[in-house]
Short mmCIF file of C-alpha atoms in Angstrom, two decimals:
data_model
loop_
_atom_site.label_atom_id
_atom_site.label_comp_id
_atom_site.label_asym_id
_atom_site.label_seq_id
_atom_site.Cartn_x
_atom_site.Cartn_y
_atom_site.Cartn_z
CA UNK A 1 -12.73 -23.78 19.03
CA UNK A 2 -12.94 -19.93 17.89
CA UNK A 3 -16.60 -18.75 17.23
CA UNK A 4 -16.78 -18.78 13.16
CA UNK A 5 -17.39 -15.41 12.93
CA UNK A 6 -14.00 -14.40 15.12
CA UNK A 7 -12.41 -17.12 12.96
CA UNK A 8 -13.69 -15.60 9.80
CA UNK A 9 -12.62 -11.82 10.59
CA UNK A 10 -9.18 -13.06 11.71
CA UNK A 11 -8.81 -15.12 8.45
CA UNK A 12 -9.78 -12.42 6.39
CA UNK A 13 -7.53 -9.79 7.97
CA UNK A 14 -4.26 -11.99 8.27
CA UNK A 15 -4.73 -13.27 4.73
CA UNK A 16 -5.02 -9.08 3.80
CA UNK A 17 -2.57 -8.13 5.84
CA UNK A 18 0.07 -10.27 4.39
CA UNK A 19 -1.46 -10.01 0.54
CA UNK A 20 -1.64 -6.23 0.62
CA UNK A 21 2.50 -5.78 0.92
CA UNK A 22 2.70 -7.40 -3.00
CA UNK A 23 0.15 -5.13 -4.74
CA UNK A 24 1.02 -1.80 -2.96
CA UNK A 25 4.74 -3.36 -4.16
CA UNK A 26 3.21 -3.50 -7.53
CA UNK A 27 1.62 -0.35 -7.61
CA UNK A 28 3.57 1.73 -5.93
CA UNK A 29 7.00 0.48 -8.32
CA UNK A 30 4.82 0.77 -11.51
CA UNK A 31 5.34 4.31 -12.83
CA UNK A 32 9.10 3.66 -11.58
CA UNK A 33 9.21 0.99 -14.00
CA UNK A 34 7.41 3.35 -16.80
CA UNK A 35 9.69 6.11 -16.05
CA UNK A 36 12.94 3.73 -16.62
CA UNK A 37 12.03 2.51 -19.47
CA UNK A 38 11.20 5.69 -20.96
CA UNK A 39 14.63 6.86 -20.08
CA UNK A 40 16.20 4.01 -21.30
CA UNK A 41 15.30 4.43 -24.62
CA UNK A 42 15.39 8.37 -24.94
CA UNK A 43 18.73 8.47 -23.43
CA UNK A 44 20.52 5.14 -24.46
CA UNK A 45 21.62 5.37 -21.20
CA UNK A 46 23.15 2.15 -18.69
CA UNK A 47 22.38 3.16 -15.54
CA UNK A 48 18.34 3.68 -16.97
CA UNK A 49 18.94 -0.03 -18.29
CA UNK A 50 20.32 -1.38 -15.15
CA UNK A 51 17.57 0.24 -12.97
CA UNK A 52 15.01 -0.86 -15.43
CA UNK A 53 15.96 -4.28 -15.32
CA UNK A 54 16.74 -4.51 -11.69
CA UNK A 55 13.33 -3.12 -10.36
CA UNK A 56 11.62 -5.29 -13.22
CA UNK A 57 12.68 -8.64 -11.30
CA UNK A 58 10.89 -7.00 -7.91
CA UNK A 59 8.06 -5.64 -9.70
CA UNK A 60 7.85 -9.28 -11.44
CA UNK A 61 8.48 -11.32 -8.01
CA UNK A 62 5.57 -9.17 -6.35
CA UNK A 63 3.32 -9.54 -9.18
CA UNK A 64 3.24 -13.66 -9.35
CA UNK A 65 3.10 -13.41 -5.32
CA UNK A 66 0.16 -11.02 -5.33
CA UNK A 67 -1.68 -13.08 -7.46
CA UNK A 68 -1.76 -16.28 -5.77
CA UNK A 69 -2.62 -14.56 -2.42
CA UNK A 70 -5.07 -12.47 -4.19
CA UNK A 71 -7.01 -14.76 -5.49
CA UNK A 72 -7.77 -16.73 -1.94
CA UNK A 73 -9.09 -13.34 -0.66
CA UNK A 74 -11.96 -13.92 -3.31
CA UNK A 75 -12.42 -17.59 -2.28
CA UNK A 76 -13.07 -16.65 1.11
CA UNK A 77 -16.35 -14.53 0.12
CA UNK A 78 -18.01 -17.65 -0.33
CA UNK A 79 -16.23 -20.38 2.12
CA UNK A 80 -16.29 -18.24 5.17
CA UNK A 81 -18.72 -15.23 4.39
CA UNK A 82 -20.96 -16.89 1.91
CA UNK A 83 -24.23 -14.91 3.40
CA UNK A 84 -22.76 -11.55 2.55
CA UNK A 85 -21.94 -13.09 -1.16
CA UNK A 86 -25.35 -13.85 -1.17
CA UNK A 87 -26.66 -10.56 -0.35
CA UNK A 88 -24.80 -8.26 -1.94
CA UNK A 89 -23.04 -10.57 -5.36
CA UNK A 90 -25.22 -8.53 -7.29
CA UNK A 91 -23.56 -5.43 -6.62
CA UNK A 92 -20.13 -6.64 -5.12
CA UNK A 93 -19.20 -9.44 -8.14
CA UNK A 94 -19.33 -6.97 -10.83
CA UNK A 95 -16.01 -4.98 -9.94
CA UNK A 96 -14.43 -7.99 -8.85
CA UNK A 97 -14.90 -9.30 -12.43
CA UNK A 98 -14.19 -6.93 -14.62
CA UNK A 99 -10.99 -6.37 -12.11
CA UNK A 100 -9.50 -10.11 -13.19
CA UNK A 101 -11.00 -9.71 -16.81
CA UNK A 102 -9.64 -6.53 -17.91
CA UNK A 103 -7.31 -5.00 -15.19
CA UNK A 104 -5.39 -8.62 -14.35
CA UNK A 105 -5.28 -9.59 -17.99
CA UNK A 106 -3.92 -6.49 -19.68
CA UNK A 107 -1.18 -6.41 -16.96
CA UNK A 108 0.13 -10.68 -17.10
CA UNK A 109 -0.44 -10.28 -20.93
CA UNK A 110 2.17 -7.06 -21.17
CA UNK A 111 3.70 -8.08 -18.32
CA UNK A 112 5.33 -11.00 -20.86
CA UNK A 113 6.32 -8.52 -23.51
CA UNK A 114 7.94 -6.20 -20.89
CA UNK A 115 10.06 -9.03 -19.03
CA UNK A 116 10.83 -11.30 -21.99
CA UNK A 117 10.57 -8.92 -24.90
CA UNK A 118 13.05 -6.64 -25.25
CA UNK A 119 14.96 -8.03 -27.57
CA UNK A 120 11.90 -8.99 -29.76
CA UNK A 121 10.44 -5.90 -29.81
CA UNK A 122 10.87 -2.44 -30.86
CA UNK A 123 11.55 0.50 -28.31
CA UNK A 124 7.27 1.94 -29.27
CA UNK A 125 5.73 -1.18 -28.79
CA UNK A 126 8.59 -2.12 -25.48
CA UNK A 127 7.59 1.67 -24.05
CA UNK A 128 3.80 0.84 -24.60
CA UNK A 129 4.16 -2.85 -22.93
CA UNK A 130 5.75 -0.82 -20.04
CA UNK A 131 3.12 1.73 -19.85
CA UNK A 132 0.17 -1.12 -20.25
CA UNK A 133 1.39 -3.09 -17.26
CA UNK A 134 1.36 0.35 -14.70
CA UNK A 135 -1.98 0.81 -16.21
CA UNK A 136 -3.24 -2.63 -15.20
CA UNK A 137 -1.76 -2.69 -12.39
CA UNK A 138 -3.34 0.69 -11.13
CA UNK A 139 -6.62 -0.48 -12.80
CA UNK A 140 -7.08 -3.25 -10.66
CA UNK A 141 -6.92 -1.29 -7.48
CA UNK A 142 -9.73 0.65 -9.25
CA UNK A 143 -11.63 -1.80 -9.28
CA UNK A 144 -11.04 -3.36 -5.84
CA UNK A 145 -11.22 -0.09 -4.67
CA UNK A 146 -15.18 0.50 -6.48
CA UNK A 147 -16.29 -2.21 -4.64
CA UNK A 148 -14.58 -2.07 -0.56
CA UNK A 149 -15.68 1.65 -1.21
CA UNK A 150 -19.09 1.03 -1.73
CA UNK A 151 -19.13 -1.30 1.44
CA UNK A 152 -17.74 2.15 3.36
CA UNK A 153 -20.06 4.74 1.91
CA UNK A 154 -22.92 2.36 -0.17
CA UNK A 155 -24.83 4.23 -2.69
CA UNK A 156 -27.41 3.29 -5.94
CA UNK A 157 -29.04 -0.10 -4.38
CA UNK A 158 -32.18 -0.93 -2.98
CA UNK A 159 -32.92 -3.75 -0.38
CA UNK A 160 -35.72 -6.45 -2.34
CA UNK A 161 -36.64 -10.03 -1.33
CA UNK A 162 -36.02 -13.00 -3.25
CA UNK A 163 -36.74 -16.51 -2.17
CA UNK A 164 -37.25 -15.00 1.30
CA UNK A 165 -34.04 -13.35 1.69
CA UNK A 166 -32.89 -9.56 1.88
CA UNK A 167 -30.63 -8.75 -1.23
CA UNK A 168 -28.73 -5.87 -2.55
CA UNK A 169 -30.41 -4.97 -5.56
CA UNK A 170 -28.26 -2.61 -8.17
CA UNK A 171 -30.12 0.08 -9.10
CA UNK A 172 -28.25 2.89 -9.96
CA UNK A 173 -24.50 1.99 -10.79
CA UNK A 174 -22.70 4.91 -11.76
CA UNK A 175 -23.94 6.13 -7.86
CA UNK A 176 -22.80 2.89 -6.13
CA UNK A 177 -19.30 2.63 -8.40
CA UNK A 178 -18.62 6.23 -8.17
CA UNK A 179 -19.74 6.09 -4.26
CA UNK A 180 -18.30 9.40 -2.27
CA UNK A 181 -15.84 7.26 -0.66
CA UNK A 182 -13.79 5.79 -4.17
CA UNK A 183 -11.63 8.73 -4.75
CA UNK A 184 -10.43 9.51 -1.68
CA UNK A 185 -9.11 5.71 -1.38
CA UNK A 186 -8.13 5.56 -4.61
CA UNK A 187 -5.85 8.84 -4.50
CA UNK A 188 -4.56 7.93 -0.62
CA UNK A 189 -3.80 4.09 -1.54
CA UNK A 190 -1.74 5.02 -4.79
CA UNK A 191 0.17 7.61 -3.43
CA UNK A 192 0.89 5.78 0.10
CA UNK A 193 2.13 3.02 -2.27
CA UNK A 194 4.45 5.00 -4.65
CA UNK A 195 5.64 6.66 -0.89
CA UNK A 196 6.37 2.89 0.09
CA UNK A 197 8.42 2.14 -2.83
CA UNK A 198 10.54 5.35 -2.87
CA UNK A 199 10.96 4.21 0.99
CA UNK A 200 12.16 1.42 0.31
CA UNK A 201 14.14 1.88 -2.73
CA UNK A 202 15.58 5.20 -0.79
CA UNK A 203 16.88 2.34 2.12
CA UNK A 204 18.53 -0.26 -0.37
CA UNK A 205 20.42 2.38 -2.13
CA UNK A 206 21.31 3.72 1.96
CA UNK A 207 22.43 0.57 2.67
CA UNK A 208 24.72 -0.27 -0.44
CA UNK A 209 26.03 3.64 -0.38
CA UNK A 210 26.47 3.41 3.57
CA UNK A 211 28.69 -0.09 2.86
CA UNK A 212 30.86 1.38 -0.06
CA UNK A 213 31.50 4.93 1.46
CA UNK A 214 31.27 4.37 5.34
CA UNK A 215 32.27 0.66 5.48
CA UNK A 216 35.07 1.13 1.97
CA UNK A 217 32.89 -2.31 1.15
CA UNK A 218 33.57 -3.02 -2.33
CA UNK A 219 30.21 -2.06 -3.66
CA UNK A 220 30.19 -2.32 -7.59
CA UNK A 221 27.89 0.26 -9.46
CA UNK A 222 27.75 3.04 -6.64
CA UNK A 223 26.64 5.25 -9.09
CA UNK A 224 23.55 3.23 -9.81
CA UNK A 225 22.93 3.78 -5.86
CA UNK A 226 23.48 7.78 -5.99
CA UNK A 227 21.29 7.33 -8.76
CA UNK A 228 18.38 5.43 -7.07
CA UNK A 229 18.55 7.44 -3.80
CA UNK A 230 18.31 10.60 -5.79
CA UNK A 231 15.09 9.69 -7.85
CA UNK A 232 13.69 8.30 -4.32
CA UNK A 233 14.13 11.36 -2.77
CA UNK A 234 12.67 13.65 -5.84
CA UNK A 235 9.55 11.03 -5.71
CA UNK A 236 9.21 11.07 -1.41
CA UNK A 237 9.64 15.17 -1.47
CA UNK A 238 6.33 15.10 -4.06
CA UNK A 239 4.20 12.22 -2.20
CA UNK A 240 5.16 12.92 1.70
CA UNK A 241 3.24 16.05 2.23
CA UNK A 242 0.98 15.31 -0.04
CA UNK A 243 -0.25 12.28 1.66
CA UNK A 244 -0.12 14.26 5.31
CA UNK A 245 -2.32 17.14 3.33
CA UNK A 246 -4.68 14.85 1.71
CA UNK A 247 -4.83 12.63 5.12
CA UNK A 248 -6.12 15.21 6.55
CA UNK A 249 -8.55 16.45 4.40
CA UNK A 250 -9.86 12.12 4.00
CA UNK A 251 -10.39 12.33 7.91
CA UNK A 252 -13.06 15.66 7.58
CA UNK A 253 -14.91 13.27 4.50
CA UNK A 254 -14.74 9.56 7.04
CA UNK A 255 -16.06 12.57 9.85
CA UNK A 256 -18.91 13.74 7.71
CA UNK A 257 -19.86 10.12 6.39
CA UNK A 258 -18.77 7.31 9.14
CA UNK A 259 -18.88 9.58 12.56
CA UNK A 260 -18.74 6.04 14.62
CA UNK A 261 -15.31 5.22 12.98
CA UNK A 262 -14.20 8.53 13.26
CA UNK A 263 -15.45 9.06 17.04
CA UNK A 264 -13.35 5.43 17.32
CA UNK A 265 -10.15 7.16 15.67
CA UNK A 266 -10.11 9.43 18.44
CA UNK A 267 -11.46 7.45 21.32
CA UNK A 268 -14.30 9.78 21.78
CA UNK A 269 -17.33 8.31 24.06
CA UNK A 270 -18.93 11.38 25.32
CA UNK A 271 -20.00 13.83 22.81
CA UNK A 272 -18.00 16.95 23.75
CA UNK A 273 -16.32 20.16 21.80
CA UNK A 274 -13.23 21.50 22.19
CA UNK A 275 -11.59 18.02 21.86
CA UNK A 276 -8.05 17.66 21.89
CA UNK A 277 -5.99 16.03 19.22
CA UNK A 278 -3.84 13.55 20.82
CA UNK A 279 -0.01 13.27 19.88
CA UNK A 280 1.14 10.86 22.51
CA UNK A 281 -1.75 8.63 24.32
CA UNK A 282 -1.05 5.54 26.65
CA UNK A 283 -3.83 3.80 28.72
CA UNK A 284 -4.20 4.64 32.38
CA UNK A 285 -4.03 0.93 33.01
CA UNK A 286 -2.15 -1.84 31.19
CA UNK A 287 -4.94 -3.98 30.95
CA UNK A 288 -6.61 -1.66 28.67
CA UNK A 289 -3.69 -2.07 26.20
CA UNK A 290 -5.19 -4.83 25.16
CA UNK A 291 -8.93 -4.23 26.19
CA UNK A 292 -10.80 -2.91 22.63
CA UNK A 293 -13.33 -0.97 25.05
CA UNK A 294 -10.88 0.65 26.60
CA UNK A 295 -11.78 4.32 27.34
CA UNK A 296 -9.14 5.93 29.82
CA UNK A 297 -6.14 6.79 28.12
CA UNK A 298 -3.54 9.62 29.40
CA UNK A 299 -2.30 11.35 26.38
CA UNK A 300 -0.62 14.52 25.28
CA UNK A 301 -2.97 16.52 23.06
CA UNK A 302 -3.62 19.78 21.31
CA UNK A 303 -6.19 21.66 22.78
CA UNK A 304 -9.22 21.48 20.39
CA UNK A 305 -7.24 19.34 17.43
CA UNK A 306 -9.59 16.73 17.12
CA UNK A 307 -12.43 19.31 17.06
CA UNK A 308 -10.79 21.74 14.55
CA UNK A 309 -9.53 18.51 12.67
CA UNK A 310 -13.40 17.61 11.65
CA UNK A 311 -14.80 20.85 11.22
CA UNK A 312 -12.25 21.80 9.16
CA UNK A 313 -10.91 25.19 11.14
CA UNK A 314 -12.74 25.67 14.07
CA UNK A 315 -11.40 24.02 17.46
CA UNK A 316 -14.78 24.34 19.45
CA UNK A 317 -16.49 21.94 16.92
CA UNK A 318 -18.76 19.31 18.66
CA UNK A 319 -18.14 15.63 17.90
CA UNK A 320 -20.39 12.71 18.29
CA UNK A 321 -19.29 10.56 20.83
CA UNK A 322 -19.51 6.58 20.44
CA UNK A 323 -22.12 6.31 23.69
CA UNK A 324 -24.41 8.66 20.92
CA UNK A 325 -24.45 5.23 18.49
CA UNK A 326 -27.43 2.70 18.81
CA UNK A 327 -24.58 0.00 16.98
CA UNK A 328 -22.02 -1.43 18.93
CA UNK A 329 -18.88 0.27 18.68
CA UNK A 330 -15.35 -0.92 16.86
CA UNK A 331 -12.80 -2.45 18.51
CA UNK A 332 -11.77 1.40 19.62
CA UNK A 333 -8.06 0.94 21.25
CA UNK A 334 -7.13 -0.93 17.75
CA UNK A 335 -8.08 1.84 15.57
CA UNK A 336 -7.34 4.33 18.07
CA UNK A 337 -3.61 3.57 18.19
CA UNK A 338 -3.24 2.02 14.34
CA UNK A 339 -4.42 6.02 13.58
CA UNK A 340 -1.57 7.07 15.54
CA UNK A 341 1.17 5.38 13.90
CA UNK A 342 -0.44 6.53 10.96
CA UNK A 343 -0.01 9.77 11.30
CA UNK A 344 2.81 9.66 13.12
CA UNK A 345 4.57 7.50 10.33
CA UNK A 346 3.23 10.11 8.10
CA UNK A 347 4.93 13.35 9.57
CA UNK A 348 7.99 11.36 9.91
CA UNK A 349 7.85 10.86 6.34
CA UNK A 350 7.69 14.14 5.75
CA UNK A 351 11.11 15.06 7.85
CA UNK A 352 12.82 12.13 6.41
CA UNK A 353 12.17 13.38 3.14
CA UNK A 354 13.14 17.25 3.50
CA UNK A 355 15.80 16.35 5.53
CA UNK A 356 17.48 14.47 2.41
CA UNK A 357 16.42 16.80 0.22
CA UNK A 358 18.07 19.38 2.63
CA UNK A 359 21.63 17.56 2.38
CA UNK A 360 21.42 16.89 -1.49
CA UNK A 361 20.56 20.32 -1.97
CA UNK A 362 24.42 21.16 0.47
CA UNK A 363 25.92 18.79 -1.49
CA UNK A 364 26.17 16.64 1.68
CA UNK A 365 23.85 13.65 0.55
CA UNK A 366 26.73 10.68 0.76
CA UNK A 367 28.45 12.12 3.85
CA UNK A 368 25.56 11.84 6.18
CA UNK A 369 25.41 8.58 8.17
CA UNK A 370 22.36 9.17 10.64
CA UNK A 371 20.27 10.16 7.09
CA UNK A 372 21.36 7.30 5.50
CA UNK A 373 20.56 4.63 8.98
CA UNK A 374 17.73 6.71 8.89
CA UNK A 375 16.64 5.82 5.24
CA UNK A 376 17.11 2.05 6.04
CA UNK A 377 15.55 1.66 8.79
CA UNK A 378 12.33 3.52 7.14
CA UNK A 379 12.65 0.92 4.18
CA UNK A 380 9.77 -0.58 5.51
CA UNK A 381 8.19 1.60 7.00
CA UNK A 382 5.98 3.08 4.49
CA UNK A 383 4.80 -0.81 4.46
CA UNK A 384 3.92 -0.43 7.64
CA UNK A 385 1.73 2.95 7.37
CA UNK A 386 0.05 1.04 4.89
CA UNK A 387 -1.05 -1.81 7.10
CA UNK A 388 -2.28 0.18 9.89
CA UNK A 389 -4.35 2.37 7.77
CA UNK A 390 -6.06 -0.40 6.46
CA UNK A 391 -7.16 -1.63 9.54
CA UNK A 392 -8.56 2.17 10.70
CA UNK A 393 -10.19 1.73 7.50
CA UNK A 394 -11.84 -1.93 7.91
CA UNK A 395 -12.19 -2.41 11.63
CA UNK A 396 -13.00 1.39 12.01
CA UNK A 397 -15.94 0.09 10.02
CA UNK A 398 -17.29 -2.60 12.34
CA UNK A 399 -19.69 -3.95 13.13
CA UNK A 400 -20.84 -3.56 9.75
CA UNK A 401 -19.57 -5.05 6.88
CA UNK A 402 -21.37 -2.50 4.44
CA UNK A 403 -21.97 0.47 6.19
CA UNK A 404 -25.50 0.59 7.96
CA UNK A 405 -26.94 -1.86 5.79
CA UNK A 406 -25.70 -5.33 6.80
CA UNK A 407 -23.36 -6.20 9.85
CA UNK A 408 -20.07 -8.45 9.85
CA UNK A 409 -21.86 -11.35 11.95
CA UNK A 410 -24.85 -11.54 9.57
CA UNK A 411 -22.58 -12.20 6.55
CA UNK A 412 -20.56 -15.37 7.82
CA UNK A 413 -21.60 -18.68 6.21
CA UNK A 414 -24.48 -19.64 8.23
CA UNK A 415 -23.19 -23.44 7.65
CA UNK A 416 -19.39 -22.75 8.50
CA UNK A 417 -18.22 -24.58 12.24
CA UNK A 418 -16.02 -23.26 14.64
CA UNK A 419 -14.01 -26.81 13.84
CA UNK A 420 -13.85 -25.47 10.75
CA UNK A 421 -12.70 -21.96 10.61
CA UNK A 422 -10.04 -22.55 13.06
CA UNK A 423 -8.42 -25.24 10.70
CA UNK A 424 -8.62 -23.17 7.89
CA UNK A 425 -7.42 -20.12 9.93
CA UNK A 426 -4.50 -21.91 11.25
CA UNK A 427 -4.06 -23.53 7.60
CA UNK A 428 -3.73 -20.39 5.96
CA UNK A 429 -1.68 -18.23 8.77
CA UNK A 430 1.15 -21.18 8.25
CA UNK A 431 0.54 -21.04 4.16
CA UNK A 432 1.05 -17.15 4.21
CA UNK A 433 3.44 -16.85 6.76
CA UNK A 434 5.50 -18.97 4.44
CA UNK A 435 5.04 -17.27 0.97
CA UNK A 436 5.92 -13.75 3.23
CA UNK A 437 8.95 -15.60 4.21
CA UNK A 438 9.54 -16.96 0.47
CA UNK A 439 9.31 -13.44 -0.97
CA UNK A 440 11.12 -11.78 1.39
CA UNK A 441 14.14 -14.28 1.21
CA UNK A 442 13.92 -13.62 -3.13
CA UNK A 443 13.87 -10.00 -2.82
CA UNK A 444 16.72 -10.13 -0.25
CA UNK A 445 18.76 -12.07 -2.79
CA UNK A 446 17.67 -9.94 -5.38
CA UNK A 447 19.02 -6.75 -3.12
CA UNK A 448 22.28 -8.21 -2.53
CA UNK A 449 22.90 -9.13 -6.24
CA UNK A 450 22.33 -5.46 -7.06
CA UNK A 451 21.65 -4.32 -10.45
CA UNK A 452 23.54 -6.22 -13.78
CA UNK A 453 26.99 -4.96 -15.16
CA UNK A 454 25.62 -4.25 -18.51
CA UNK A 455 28.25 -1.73 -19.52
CA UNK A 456 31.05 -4.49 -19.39
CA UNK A 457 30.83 -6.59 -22.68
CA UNK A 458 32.62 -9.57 -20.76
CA UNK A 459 30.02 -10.06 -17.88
CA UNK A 460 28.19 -12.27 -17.75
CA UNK A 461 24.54 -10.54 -18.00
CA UNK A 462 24.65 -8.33 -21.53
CA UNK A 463 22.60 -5.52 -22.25
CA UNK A 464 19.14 -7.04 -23.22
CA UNK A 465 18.84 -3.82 -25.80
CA UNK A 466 18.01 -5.12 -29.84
CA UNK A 467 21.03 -4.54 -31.50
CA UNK A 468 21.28 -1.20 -33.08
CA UNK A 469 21.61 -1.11 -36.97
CA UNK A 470 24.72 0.31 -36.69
CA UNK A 471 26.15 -2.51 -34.35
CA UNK A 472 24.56 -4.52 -36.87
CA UNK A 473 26.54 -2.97 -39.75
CA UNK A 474 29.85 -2.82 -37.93
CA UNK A 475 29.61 -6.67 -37.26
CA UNK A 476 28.24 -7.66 -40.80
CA UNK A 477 31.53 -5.87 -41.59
CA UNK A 478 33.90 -7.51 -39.51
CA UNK A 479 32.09 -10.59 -40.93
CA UNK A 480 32.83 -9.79 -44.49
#
């Protein structure tokens, strides 16, 4: 059997990995959703409709999903890591709480009114449905974001006994809720999930446009596509550089406050100056692909990039290597190389973007075929940048799980067997495995469908609009 604690970790990060794709979903299609439906009703508009309504069903798919994998992550606290729920509820339960009381409620409770209301509603009280559920949904990565910040950087507590045991003790909350490490997570999370969405939204409309115009695939509502692909560009030319920029600037704050993870992101054992910033890196031997200590790697660099990187301009900068650190160090080659793709997914964001921007702005947007393979095979990717900064963030971290207070082992159920982690681990990877495989399968569907023919009156899926008073008049008319 798998030590607990191993079981535990690996629980916890396979049940995160595969429940962070629905809320960065969520989030990142949220002030689409707002922006639709403000369109739709200033402009009257079909193709606002049609996009409204199409990226409703995703947003709404992604919501229900999130949820139920959501709320296991909160379970586990006290089946698997029960001792750091102990130690630190005080301080940890209270954003967790007022995330499902306020944040999760005003977003299901809207989120009925925006999927089943329109025709029940008016277009003020529709619009502010549509701008409550973006505002829950960005509220409750607020919240969720308070309190894994405050494990990264922890602030306004004090360490008391009770009953024998060390606890967190609040003390101070606007200093441990409004830690140094909240906004920088908050403003690279919701921008790296808007990114994601205008990814992927960029490689559905690619695909469709690439069928009609490449393949002369009957593709009905092409203009919906051109219009998709254009508002995913707009929104990827805004977020792409911004993330690289604000990246970078995040790295100097995780130098200045979490050295050992940032020493880790760069493989750094010896404390030296002048250390280069490595572009391309591969081990010197294969075993130490897979070895977390490893510490030979050949790699292509810039000359004093890591250095400048942390100092914030000057390339002979000294960094703290991990052999400095009384703690054991992270698992270095994972967050080594999950920093990599990162970044690298990151510049390539940047490209994709201003190279489609480029052949919109020569009129040359639909005639491009690499762009547009290019676009769908990126769909994802933004996904994917996601996932790998989340594990810089959380197993850059280790061995703590709050940041030089209390470490990862110390916080595992002291009751939990190795019998029984293992079955649950197993239990769950086949559970979430399956709901990934669920939602993807739904969303596929929901792709291939494309958006409803609401500009037909004989289809079969109407315009869900309240009839206008003057539709109302003609057909009281035609009544009389």
């Amino acid at each position: 059997m798998i030590d607990p604690a191993l079981a535990s970790r690996l629980q916890f990060a396979l049940t995160t990995i595969v429940h962070i794709i629905f809320p960065v979903m969520s989030m990142g299609l949220a002030p689409f959703l707002v922006y639709f439906t403000w369109k739709d009703i200033r402009t009257q508009k079909p193709v606002y409709e049609q996009l409204r309504r199409f990226w409703t069903k995703i947003f709404a798919v992604s919501f229900v999903v999130g949820t139920v994998t959501g709320i296991v992550l909160e379970f586990e606290f006290g089946t698997n890591f029960a001792a750091f729920s102990t130690a630190a509820g005080e301080l940890f339960g209270g954003p967790l709480a007022v995330e499902g009381m306020m944040a999760f409620m005003l977003e299901a409770t809207f989120l009925g009114v925006f999927v089943f209301g329109r025709e029940r509603v008016g277009d003020a009280l529709y619009m502010i449905s549509a701008v409550a559920v973006g505002l829950g949904t960005w509220l409750s990565a607020v919240w969720i974001l308070v309190a894994n910040s405050w494990m990264q950087t922890p602030r306004g507590y004090e360490l008391v006994v009770e009953e024998g045991q060390t606890v967190v003790s609040l003390v101070d909350p606007i200093a441990a809720y409004a830690n140094p490490r909240f906004p920088w997570m908050f403003v690279h999370m919701q921008n790296a999930a808007v990114l994601s969405v205008a990814l992927f939204m960029a490689g559905v409309a690619a695909y469709h446009l690439f069928r009609h115009y490449h393949w002369e695939y009957p593709v009905e509502h092409p203009e919906f596509w051109e219009t998709t692909l254009k508002i995913a560009i707009v929104v990827m030319l805004l977020t792409a550089p911004f993330q690289v920029l604000h990246g970078d600037a995040y790295a100097r704050h995780v130098a200045e406050t979490q050295p050992q993870k940032f020493a880790a992101m760069e493989a750094v054992w010896e404390t030296d100056s002048y250390v280069p910033e490595y572009i391309f890196a591969v081990p010197t031997d294969l075993d130490d692909l897979l070895n977390p200590r490893a510490k030979e790697i050949f790699g292509i660099g810039i000359p004093g990039g890591a250095s400048w990187l942390v100092s914030g301009g000057d390339p002979t900068a000294e960094i703290t290597g991990l052999n400095e650190f009384d703690t054991q160090a992270p698992p270095v080659a994972i967050v080594f190389w999950s920093f990599r793709i990162m970044v690298a997914l990151g510049f390539w964001f940047v490209l994709l973007a201003f190279w489609a921007g480029y052949r919109w702005r020569r009129g040359q947007l639909l005639e491009d075929d690499l762009l547009h393979k290019s676009l769908m095979a990126s769909s994802l990717l933004g996904i994917l940048a996601v996932e790998v900064g989340w594990i810089v963030t959380e197993v850059g971290r280790q061995p703590w799980v709050i940041q030089g207070v209390m470490k990862t082992a110390d916080g595992v159920s002291p009751g939990l067997t190795g019998f029984e982690a293992t079955l649950t681990l197993v239990g769950f990877g086949v559970v979430y495995l399956g709901l990934l495989t669920l939602y993807t399968y739904v969303i596929a569907r929901i792709v291939r469908a494309g958006p409803p023919a609401i500009d037909d009156p004989s289809v079969d899926e109407p315009s869900d609009r309240p009839a206008s008073s003057d539709s109302a008049t003609t057909a009281g008319g035609e009544d009389d």
